[in-house]
PDB file of C-alpha atoms in Angstrom:
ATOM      1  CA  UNK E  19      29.309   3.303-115.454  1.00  0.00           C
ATOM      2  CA  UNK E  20      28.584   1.243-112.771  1.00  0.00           C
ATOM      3  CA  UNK E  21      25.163   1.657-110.944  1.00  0.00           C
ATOM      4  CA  UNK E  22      25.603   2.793-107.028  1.00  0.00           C
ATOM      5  CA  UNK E  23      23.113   0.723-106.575  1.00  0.00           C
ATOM      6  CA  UNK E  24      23.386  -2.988-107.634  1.00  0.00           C
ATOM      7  CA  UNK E  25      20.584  -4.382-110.113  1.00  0.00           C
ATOM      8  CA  UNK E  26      19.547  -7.737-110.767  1.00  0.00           C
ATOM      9  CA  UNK E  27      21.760  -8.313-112.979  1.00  0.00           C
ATOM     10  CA  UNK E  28      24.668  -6.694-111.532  1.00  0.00           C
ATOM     11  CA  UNK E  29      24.040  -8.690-108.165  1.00  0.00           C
ATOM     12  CA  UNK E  30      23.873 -11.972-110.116  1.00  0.00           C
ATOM     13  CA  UNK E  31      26.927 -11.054-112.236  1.00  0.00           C
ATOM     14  CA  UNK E  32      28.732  -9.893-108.482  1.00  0.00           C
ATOM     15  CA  UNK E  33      27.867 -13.223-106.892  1.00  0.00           C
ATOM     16  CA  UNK E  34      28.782 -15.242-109.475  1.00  0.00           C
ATOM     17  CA  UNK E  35      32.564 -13.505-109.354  1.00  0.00           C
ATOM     18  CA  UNK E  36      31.698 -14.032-105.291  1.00  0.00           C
ATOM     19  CA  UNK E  37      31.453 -17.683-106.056  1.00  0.00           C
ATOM     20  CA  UNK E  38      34.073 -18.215-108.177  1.00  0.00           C
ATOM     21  CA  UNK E  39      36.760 -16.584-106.400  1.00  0.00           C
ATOM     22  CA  UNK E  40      35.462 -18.370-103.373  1.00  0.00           C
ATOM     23  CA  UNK E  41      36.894 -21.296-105.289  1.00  0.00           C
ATOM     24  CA  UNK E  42      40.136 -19.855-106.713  1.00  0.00           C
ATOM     25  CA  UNK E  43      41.127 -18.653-103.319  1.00  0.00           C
ATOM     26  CA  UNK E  44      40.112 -20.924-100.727  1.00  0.00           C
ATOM     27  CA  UNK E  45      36.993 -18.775 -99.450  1.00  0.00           C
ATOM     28  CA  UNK E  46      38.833 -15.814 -98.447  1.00  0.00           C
ATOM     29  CA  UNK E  47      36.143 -13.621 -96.777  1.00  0.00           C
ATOM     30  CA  UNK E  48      34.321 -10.935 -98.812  1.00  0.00           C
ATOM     31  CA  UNK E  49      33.032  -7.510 -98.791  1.00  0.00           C
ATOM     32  CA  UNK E  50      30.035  -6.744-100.630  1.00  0.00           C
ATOM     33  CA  UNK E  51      29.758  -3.175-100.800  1.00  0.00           C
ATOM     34  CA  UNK E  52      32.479  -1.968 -98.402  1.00  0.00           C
ATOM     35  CA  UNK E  53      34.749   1.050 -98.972  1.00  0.00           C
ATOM     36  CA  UNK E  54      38.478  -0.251 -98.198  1.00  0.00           C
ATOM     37  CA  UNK E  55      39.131   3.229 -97.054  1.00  0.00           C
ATOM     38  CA  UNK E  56      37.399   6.945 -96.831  1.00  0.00           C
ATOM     39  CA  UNK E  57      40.766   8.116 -98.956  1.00  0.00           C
ATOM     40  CA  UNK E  58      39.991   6.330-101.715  1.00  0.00           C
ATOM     41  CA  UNK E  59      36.099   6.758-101.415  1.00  0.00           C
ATOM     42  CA  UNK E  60      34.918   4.131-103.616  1.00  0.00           C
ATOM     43  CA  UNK E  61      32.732   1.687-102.524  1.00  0.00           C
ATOM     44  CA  UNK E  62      33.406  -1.609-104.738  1.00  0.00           C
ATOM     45  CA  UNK E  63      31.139  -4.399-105.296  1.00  0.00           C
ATOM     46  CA  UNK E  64      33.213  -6.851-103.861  1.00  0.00           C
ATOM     47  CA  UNK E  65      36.623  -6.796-102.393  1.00  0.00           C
ATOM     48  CA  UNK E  66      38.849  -9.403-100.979  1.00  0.00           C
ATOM     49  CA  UNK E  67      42.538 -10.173 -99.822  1.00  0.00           C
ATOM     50  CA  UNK E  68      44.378 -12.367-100.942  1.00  0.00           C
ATOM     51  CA  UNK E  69      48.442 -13.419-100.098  1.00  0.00           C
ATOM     52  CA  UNK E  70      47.921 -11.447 -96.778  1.00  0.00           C
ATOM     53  CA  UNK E  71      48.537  -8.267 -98.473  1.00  0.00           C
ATOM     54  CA  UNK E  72      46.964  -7.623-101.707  1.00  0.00           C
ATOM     55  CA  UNK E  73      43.511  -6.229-101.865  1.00  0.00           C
ATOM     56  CA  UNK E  74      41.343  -7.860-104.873  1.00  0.00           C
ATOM     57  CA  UNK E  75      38.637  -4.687-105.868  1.00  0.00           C
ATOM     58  CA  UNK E  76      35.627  -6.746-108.145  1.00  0.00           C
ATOM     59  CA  UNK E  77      33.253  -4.384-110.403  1.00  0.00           C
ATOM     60  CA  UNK E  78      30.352  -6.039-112.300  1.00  0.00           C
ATOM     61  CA  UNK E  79      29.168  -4.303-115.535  1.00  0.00           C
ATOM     62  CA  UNK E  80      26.219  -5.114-117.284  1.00  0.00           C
ATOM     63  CA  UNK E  81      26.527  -3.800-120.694  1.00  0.00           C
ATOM     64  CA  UNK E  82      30.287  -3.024-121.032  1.00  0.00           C
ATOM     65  CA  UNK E  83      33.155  -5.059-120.297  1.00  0.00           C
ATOM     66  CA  UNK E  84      35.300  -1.643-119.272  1.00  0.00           C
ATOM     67  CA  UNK E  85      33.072  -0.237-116.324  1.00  0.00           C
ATOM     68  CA  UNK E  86      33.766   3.498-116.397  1.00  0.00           C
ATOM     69  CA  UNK E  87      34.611   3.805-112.685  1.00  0.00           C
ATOM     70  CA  UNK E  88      37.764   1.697-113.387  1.00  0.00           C
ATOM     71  CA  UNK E  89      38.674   4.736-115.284  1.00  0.00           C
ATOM     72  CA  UNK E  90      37.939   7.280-112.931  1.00  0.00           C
ATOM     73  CA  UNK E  91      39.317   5.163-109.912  1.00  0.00           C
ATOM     74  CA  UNK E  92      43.176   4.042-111.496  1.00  0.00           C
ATOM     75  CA  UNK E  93      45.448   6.892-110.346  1.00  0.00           C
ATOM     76  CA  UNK E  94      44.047   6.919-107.063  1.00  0.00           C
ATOM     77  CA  UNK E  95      44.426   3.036-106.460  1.00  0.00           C
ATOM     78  CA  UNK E  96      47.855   3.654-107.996  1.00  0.00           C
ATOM     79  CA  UNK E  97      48.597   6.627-104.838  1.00  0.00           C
ATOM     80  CA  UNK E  98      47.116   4.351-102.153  1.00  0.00           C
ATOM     81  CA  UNK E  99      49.844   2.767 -99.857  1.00  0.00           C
ATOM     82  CA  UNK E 100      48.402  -0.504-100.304  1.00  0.00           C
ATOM     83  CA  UNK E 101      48.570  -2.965-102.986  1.00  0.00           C
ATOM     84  CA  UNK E 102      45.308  -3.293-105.467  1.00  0.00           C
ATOM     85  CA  UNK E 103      44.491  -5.306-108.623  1.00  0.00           C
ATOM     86  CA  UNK E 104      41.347  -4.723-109.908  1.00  0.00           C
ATOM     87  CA  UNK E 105      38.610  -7.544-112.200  1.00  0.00           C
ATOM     88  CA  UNK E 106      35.711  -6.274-114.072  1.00  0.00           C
ATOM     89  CA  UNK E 107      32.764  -8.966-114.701  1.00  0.00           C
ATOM     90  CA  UNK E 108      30.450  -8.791-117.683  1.00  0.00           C
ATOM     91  CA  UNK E 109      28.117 -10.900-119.550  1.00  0.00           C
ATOM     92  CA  UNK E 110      29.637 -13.282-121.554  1.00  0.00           C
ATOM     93  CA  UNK E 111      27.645 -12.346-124.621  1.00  0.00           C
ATOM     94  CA  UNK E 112      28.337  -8.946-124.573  1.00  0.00           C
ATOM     95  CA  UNK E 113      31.527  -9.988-125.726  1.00  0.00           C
ATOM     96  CA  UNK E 114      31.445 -10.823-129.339  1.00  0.00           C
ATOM     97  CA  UNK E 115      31.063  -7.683-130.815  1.00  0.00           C
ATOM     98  CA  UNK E 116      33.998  -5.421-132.660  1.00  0.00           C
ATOM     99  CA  UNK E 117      33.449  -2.743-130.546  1.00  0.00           C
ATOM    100  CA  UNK E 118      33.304  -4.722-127.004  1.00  0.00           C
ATOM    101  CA  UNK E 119      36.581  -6.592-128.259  1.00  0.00           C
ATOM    102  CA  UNK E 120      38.318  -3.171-128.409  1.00  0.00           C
ATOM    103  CA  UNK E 121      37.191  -2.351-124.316  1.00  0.00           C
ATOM    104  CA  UNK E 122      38.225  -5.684-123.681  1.00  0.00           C
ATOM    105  CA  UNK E 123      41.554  -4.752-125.158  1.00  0.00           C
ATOM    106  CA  UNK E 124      41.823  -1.335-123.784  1.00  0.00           C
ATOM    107  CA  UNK E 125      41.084  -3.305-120.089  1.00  0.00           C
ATOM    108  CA  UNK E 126      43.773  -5.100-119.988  1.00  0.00           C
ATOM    109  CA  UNK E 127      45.868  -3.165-121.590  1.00  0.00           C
ATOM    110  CA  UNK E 128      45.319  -0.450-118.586  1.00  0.00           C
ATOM    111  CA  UNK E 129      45.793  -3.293-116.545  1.00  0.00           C
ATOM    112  CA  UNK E 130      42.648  -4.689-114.788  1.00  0.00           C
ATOM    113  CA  UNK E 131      41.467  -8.237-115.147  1.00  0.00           C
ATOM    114  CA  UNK E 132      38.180  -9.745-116.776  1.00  0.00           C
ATOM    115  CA  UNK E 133      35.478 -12.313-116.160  1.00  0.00           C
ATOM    116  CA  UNK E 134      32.949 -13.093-117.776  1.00  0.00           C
ATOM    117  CA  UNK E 135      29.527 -14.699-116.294  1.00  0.00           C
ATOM    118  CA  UNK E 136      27.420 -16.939-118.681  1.00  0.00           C
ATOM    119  CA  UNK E 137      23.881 -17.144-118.931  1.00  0.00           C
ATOM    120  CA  UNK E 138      24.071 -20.213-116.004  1.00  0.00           C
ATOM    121  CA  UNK E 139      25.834 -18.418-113.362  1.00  0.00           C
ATOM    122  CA  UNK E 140      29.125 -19.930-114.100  1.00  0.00           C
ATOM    123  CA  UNK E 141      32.635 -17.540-114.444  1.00  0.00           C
ATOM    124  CA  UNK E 142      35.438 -17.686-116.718  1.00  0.00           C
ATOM    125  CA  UNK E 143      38.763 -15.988-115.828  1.00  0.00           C
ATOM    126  CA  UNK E 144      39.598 -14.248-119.421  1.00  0.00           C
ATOM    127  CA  UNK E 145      42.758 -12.820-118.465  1.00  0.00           C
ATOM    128  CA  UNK E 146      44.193 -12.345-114.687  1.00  0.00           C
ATOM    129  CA  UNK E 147      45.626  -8.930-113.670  1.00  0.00           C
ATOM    130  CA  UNK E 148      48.179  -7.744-111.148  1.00  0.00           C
ATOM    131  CA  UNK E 149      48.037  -4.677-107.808  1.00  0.00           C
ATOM    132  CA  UNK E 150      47.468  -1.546-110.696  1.00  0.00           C
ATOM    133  CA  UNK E 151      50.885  -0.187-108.643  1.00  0.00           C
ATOM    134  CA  UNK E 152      52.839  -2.540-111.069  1.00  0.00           C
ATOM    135  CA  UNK E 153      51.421  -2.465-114.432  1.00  0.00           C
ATOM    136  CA  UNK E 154      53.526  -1.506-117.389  1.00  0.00           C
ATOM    137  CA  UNK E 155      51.324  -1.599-120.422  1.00  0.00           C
ATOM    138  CA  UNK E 156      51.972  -2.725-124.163  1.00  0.00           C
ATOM    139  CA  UNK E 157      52.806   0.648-125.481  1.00  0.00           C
ATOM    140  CA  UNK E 158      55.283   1.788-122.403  1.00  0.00           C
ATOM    141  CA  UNK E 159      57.500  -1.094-122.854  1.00  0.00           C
ATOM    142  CA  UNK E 160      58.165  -0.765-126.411  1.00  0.00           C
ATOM    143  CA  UNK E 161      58.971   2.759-125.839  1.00  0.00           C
ATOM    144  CA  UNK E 162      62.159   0.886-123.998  1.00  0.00           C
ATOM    145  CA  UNK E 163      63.142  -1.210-127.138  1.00  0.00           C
ATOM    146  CA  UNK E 164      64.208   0.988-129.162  1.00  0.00           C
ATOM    147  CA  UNK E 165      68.738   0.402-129.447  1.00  0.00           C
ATOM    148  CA  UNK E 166      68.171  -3.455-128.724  1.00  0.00           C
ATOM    149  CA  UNK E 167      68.458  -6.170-131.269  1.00  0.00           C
ATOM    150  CA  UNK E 168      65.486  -8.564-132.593  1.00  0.00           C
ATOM    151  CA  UNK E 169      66.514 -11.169-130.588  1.00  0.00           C
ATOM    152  CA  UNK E 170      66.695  -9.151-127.142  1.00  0.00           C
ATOM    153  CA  UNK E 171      63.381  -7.887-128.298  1.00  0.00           C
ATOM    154  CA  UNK E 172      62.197 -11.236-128.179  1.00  0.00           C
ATOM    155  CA  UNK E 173      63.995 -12.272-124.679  1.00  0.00           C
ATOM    156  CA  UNK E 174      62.659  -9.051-123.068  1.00  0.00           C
ATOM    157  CA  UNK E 175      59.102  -9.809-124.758  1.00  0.00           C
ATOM    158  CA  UNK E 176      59.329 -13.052-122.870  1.00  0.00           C
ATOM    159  CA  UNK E 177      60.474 -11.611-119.237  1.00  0.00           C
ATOM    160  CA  UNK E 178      57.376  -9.180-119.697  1.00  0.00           C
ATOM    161  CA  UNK E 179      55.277 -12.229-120.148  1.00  0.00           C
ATOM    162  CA  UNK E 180      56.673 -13.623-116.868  1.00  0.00           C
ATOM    163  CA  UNK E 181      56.212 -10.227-115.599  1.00  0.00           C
ATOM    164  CA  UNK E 182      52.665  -9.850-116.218  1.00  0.00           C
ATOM    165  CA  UNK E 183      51.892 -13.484-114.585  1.00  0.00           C
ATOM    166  CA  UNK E 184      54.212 -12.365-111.604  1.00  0.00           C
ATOM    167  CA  UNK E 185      56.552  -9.846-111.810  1.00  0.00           C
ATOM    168  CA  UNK E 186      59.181 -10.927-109.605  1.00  0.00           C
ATOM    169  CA  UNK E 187      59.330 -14.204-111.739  1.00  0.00           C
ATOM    170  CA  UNK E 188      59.643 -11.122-114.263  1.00  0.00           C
ATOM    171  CA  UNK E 189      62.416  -9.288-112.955  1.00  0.00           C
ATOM    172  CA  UNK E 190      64.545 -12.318-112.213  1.00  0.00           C
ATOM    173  CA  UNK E 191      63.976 -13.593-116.479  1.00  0.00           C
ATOM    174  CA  UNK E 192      64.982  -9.521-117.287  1.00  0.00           C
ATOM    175  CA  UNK E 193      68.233  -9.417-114.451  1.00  0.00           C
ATOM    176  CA  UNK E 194      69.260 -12.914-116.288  1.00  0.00           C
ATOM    177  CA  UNK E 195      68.925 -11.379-120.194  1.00  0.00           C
ATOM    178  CA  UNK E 196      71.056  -9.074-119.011  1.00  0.00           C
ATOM    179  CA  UNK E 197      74.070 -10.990-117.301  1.00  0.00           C
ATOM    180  CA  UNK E 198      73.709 -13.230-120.848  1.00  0.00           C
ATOM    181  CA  UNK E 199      74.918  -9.614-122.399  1.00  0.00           C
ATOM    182  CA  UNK E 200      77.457  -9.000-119.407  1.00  0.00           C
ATOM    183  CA  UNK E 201      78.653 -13.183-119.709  1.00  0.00           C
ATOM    184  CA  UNK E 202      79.427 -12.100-123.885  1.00  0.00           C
ATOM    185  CA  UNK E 203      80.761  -9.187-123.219  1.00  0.00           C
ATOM    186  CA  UNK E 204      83.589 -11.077-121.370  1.00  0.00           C
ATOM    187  CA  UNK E 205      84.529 -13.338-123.916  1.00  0.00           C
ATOM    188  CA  UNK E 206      84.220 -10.688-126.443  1.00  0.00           C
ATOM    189  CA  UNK E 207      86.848  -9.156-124.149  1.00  0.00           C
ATOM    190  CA  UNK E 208      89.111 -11.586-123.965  1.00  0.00           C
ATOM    191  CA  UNK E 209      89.125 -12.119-127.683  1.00  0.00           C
ATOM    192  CA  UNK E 210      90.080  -8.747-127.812  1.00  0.00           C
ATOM    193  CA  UNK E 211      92.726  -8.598-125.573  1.00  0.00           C
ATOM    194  CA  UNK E 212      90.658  -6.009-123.197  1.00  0.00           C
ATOM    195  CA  UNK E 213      90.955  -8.334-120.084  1.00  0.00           C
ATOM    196  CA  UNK E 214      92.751 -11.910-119.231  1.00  0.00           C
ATOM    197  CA  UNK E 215      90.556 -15.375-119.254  1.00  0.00           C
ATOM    198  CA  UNK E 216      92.229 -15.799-116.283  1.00  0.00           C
ATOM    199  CA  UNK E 217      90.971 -12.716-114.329  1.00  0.00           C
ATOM    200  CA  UNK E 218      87.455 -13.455-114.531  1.00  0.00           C
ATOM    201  CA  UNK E 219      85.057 -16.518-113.225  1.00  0.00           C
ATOM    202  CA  UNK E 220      81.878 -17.840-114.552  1.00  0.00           C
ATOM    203  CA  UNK E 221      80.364 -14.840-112.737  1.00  0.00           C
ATOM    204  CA  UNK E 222      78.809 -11.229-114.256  1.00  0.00           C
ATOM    205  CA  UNK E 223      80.100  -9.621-111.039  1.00  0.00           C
ATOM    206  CA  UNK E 224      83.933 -10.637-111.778  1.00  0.00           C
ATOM    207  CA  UNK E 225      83.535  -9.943-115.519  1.00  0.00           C
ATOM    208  CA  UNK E 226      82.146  -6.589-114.956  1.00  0.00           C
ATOM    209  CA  UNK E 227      85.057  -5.759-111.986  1.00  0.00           C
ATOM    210  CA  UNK E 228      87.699  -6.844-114.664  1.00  0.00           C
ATOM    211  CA  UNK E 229      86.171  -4.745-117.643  1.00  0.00           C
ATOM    212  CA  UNK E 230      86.249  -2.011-115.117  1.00  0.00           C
ATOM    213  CA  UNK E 231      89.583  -1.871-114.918  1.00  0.00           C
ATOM    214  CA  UNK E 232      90.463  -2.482-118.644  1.00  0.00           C
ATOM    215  CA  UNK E 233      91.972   0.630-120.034  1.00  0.00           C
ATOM    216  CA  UNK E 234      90.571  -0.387-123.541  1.00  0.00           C
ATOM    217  CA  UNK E 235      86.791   0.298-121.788  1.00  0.00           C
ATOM    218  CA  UNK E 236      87.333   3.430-119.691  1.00  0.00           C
ATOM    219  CA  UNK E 237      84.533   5.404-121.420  1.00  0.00           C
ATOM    220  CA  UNK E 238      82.084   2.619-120.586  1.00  0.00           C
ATOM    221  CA  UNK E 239      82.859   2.605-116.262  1.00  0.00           C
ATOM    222  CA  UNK E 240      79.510   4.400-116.412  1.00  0.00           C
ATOM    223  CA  UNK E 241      77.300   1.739-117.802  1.00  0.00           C
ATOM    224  CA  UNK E 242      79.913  -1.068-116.711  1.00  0.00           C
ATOM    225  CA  UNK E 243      79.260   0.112-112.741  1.00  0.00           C
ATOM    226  CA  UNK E 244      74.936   1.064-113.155  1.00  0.00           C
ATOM    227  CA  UNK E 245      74.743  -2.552-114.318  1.00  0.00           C
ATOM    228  CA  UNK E 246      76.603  -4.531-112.193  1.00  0.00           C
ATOM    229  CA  UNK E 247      74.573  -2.127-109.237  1.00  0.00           C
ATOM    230  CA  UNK E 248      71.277  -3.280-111.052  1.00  0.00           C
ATOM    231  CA  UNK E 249      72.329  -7.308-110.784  1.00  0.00           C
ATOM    232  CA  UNK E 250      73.639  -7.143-107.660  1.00  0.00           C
ATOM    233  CA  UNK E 251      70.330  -5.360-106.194  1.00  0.00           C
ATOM    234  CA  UNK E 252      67.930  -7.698-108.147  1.00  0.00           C
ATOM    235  CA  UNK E 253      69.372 -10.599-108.846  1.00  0.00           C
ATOM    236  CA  UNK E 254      67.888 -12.017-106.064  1.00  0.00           C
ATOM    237  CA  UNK E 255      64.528 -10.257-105.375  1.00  0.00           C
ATOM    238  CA  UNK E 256      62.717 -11.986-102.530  1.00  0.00           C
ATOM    239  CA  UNK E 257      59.667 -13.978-103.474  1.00  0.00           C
ATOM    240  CA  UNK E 258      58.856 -13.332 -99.230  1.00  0.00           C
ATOM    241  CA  UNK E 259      55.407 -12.011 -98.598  1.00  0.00           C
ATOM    242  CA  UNK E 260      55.907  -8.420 -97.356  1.00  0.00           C
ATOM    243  CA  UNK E 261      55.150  -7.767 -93.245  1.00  0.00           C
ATOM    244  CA  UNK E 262      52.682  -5.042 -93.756  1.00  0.00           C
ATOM    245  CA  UNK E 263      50.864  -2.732 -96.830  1.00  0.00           C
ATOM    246  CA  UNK E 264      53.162  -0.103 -96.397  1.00  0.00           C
ATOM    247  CA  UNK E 265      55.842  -2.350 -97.463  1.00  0.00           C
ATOM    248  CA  UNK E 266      54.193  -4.585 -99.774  1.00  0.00           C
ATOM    249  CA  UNK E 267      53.473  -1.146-101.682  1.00  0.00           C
ATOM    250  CA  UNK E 268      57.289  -0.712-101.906  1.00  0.00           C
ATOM    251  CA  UNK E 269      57.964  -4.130-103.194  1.00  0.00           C
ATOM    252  CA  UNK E 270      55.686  -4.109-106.067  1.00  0.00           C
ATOM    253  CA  UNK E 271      56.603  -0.603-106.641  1.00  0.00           C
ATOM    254  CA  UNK E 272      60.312  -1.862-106.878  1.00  0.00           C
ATOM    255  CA  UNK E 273      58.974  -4.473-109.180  1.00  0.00           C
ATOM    256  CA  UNK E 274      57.971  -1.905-111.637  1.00  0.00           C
ATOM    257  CA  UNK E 275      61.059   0.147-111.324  1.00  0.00           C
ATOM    258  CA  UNK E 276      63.290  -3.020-111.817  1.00  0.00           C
ATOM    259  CA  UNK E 277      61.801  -3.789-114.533  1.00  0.00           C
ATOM    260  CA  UNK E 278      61.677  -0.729-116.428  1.00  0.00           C
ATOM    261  CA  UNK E 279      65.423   0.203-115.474  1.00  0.00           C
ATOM    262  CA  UNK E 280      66.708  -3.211-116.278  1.00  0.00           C
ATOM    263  CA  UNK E 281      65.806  -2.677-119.695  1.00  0.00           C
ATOM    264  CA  UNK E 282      67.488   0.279-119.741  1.00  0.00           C
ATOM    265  CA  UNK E 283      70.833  -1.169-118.027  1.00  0.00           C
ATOM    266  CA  UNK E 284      70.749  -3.558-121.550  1.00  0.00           C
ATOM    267  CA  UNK E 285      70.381  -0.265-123.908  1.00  0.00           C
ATOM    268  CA  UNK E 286      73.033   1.369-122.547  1.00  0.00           C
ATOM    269  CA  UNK E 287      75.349  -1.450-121.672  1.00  0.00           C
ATOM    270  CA  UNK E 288      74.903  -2.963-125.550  1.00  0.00           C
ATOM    271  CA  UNK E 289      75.526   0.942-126.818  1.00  0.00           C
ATOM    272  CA  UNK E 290      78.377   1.189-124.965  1.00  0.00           C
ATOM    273  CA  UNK E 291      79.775  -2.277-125.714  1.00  0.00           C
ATOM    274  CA  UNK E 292      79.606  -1.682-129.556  1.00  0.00           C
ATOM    275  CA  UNK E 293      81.046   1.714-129.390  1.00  0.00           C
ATOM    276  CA  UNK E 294      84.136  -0.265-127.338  1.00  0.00           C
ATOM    277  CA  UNK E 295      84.320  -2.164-130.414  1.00  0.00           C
ATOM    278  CA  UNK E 296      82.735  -5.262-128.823  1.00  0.00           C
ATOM    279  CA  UNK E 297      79.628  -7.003-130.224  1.00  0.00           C
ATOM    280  CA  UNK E 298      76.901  -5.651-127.331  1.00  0.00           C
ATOM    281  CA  UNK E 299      75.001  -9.007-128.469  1.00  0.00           C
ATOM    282  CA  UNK E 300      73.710 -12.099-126.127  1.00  0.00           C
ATOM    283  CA  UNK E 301      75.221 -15.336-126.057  1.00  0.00           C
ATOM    284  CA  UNK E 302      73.914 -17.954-128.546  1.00  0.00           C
ATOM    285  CA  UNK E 303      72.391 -21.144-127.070  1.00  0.00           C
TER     286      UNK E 303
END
């Protein structure tokens, strides 16, 4: 757990995360030892803000690479109506055993970031992190794969690798997975007699609008309508910095939601597309 009250070492592994942010971010300015807010009470090492909006929490730990307060802390970060993301900084020698490697793991799997300080001062980014508000962790989203194919198991593996750099980047790779299903489901459509070539364009919104109306897909309206609602909401999710916290929390918020339900929106739309009689499958390259 980490020590209320800095030692040596954690001071020296602090301003060496101090010093290297410095250089990420341009020299935002920094709070040693400076609650954000009473709400939260928590009192991080060192806290920053970065993009205007998002506040950067920084938690040396001497002897473990997964401080315990990180633990204790999560769900309350997660409540506050402000964006947070969230690095631990260890040793970088603590790091080579079996059992560190499985904290290390567990970290970012819970969704904090890492550095690690060698012996000379000098910081290593070992994986980046994003505000705790919109992590989705390894396990969650493979509960969401089960009904999709291999290969939209490996395009949705892909958009949560975007996601996890920046989720918006995320969402957009996930909306565009799943007008690829929406863009085969037309032509399966038309092969099938269901709807005319000539009724639809090169666009998801006028394929889904004439499979709508198809008698041949009446039991699929449902799934038809929820995902032409989820492209047309975020298709085109603003990259904009938010004005203010309380809607900066929203956005990444909505990040996580997107991103959850727009897997979802491919289950059910592929389900529904194969019991139609249509392949439910994604275009091939």
């Amino acid at each position: 757990m980490t020590d209320v009250g800095l030692t040596t070492g954690a001071e020296f592994l602090r301003e060496s995360a101090k010093s290297y942010f410095q250089g990420v971010y341009g020299n935002p300015k920094m709070y040693s030892n400076c609650e954000l807010h009473r709400d939260l009470m928590w009192t991080p090492s060192l806290r920053f803000l970065i993009h205007e909006q998002i506040h950067v929490f920084v938690e040396p730990s001497e002897n473990s690479p997964y401080p315990r307060i990180l633990e204790l802390k999560a769900n309350e970060v997660r409540r506050f109506p402000s964006p947070i993301q969230i690095y631990s900084v260890c040793p970088a020698e603590i790091l080579m055993g079996s059992a560190q490697m499985r904290d290390v793991k567990r970290l970012q799997e819970d969704g904090f970031g890492l550095l690690s300080v060698d012996a000379n001062g000098v910081a290593t980014r070992q994986f980046s992190t994003i505000p705790l508000i919109q992590i989705i962790s390894d396990s969650e989203i493979k509960m969401y794969y089960s009904g999709l194919t291999p290969r939209m198991r490996q395009r949705v593996s892909e958009a949560f690798d975007d996601y996890r750099n920046k989720p918006v980047n995320g969402v957009r790779t996930l909306t565009e997975i799943v007008e690829g299903i929406v863009v085969q489901a037309g032509k399966d459509a038309v092969k099938k007699n269901f709807i005319s070539a000539s009724d639809i364009s090169d666009r998801p919104a006028s394929i889904l609008d004439a499979m709508h109306n198809a008698t041949q897909l009446q039991n699929a309206r449902a799934r038809i309508g929820g995902v032409r609602s989820y492209i047309a909401e975020y298709r085109n999710l603003s990259h904009h910095w938010p004005k203010n916290s309380k809607s900066a929390h929203k956005k990444y918020s909505d990040c996580r939601h997107a991103f959850l339900d727009g897997v979802k929106q491919l289950q059910r739309f592929r389900e529904a597309m194969r019991h139609a009689g249509l392949t439910g499958g994604l275009p091939r390259s």
